[in-house]
PDB file of C-alpha atoms in Angstrom:
ATOM      1  CA  ASN A 273       0.000   0.000   0.000  1.00  0.00           C
ATOM      2  CA  SER A 274       1.431   3.371  -1.041  1.00  0.00           C
ATOM      3  CA  GLY A 275      -0.585   5.282   1.548  1.00  0.00           C
ATOM      4  CA  TYR A 276      -2.086   7.411  -1.229  1.00  0.00           C
ATOM      5  CA  ASP A 277      -5.416   8.952  -0.203  1.00  0.00           C
ATOM      6  CA  PHE A 278      -8.092   8.279  -2.838  1.00  0.00           C
ATOM      7  CA  SER A 279     -10.932   9.706  -0.712  1.00  0.00           C
ATOM      8  CA  GLY A 280     -11.299  12.888  -2.773  1.00  0.00           C
ATOM      9  CA  TRP A 281     -11.358  11.148  -6.149  1.00  0.00           C
ATOM     10  CA  TYR A 282     -14.401  10.330  -8.214  1.00  0.00           C
ATOM     11  CA  TRP A 283     -13.468   7.265 -10.247  1.00  0.00           C
ATOM     12  CA  TRP A 284     -15.534   7.449 -13.402  1.00  0.00           C
ATOM     13  CA  LEU A 285     -12.798   6.088 -15.635  1.00  0.00           C
ATOM     14  CA  LYS A 286     -13.555   2.408 -16.011  1.00  0.00           C
ATOM     15  CA  SER A 287     -10.549   1.056 -17.858  1.00  0.00           C
ATOM     16  CA  GLY A 288      -6.868   1.379 -18.568  1.00  0.00           C
ATOM     17  CA  ALA A 289      -4.354  -0.291 -20.838  1.00  0.00           C
ATOM     18  CA  ILE A 290      -2.318  -3.052 -19.200  1.00  0.00           C
ATOM     19  CA  LEU A 291       1.125  -3.917 -20.539  1.00  0.00           C
ATOM     20  CA  CYS A 292       0.741  -7.210 -22.445  1.00  0.00           C
ATOM     21  CA  GLU A 293       2.629  -9.566 -24.688  1.00  0.00           C
ATOM     22  CA  ARG A 294       1.353 -11.774 -27.454  1.00  0.00           C
ATOM     23  CA  GLN A 295       1.449 -15.514 -26.782  1.00  0.00           C
ATOM     24  CA  GLY A 296       0.201 -17.274 -29.892  1.00  0.00           C
ATOM     25  CA  GLU A 297      -3.241 -15.823 -30.608  1.00  0.00           C
ATOM     26  CA  ARG A 298      -3.694 -14.380 -27.095  1.00  0.00           C
ATOM     27  CA  MET A 299      -2.628 -11.164 -25.392  1.00  0.00           C
ATOM     28  CA  VAL A 300      -1.422 -11.921 -21.856  1.00  0.00           C
ATOM     29  CA  ALA A 301      -0.608  -9.425 -19.091  1.00  0.00           C
ATOM     30  CA  LYS A 302       3.166  -9.198 -18.684  1.00  0.00           C
ATOM     31  CA  LYS A 303       5.131  -8.337 -15.556  1.00  0.00           C
ATOM     32  CA  LEU A 304       7.929  -5.801 -15.838  1.00  0.00           C
ATOM     33  CA  GLN A 305      10.301  -5.436 -12.877  1.00  0.00           C
ATOM     34  CA  GLY A 306       8.102  -7.867 -10.910  1.00  0.00           C
ATOM     35  CA  ARG A 307       4.868  -5.851 -11.327  1.00  0.00           C
ATOM     36  CA  TYR A 308       2.043  -5.428 -13.785  1.00  0.00           C
ATOM     37  CA  TRP A 309       1.805  -1.929 -15.301  1.00  0.00           C
ATOM     38  CA  MET A 310      -1.272  -0.007 -16.428  1.00  0.00           C
ATOM     39  CA  TYR A 311      -1.609   3.262 -18.342  1.00  0.00           C
ATOM     40  CA  TRP A 312      -4.712   5.248 -17.376  1.00  0.00           C
ATOM     41  CA  GLY A 313      -6.161   8.744 -17.410  1.00  0.00           C
ATOM     42  CA  VAL A 314      -8.017  11.318 -19.459  1.00  0.00           C
ATOM     43  CA  GLY A 315      -6.221  14.484 -20.509  1.00  0.00           C
ATOM     44  CA  SER A 316      -3.044  13.322 -18.772  1.00  0.00           C
ATOM     45  CA  ILE A 317      -1.681   9.789 -18.895  1.00  0.00           C
ATOM     46  CA  HIS A 318      -0.638   8.147 -15.628  1.00  0.00           C
ATOM     47  CA  LEU A 319       0.841   4.813 -14.547  1.00  0.00           C
ATOM     48  CA  ALA A 320      -0.236   2.359 -11.887  1.00  0.00           C
ATOM     49  CA  THR A 321       1.337  -0.912 -10.752  1.00  0.00           C
ATOM     50  CA  SER A 322      -0.055  -4.136  -9.324  1.00  0.00           C
ATOM     51  CA  THR A 323       1.243  -7.462  -8.095  1.00  0.00           C
ATOM     52  CA  ASP A 324      -2.075  -9.280  -8.656  1.00  0.00           C
ATOM     53  CA  LEU A 325      -4.001  -7.384 -11.411  1.00  0.00           C
ATOM     54  CA  LEU A 326      -6.727  -6.561  -8.864  1.00  0.00           C
ATOM     55  CA  ASN A 327      -5.206  -3.991  -6.529  1.00  0.00           C
ATOM     56  CA  TRP A 328      -3.538  -1.024  -8.220  1.00  0.00           C
ATOM     57  CA  GLN A 329      -1.312   1.722  -6.828  1.00  0.00           C
ATOM     58  CA  PRO A 330      -0.660   4.892  -8.850  1.00  0.00           C
ATOM     59  CA  VAL A 331       2.915   5.910  -9.551  1.00  0.00           C
ATOM     60  CA  LEU A 332       3.447   9.069  -7.489  1.00  0.00           C
ATOM     61  CA  ASP A 333       5.837  11.995  -7.789  1.00  0.00           C
ATOM     62  CA  GLU A 334       8.093  13.332  -5.040  1.00  0.00           C
ATOM     63  CA  GLN A 335       5.183  15.350  -3.558  1.00  0.00           C
ATOM     64  CA  GLY A 336       2.904  12.296  -3.353  1.00  0.00           C
ATOM     65  CA  LYS A 337       0.745  13.354  -6.308  1.00  0.00           C
ATOM     66  CA  VAL A 338      -0.135  11.151  -9.272  1.00  0.00           C
ATOM     67  CA  ARG A 339       2.728  11.454 -11.763  1.00  0.00           C
ATOM     68  CA  ASP A 340       1.971  12.463 -15.361  1.00  0.00           C
ATOM     69  CA  VAL A 341       3.732  10.394 -18.015  1.00  0.00           C
TER      70      VAL A 341
END
C-alpha cells in the first residue's frame, strides 16, 4: 500500500491499458520489474502498478501526487 489517499477522487474512468505480450493468438498481461503496469487517465496519462491485477497503486511523484507520463 502506497498510503495514497483516494478519498477525494471520483473514479468514473472504467478502464486502462495493461502492458501485455502476445502468446500465440492471445494477449497476456506481462510483468515488468516484478509488477504489472497499467496506463490510465483522461487528458493526462498516468501509470499504476499491481502485483495481482486486482489492486492497483498509482505511480506518485516526489510530492505524493499522481505522476503524469
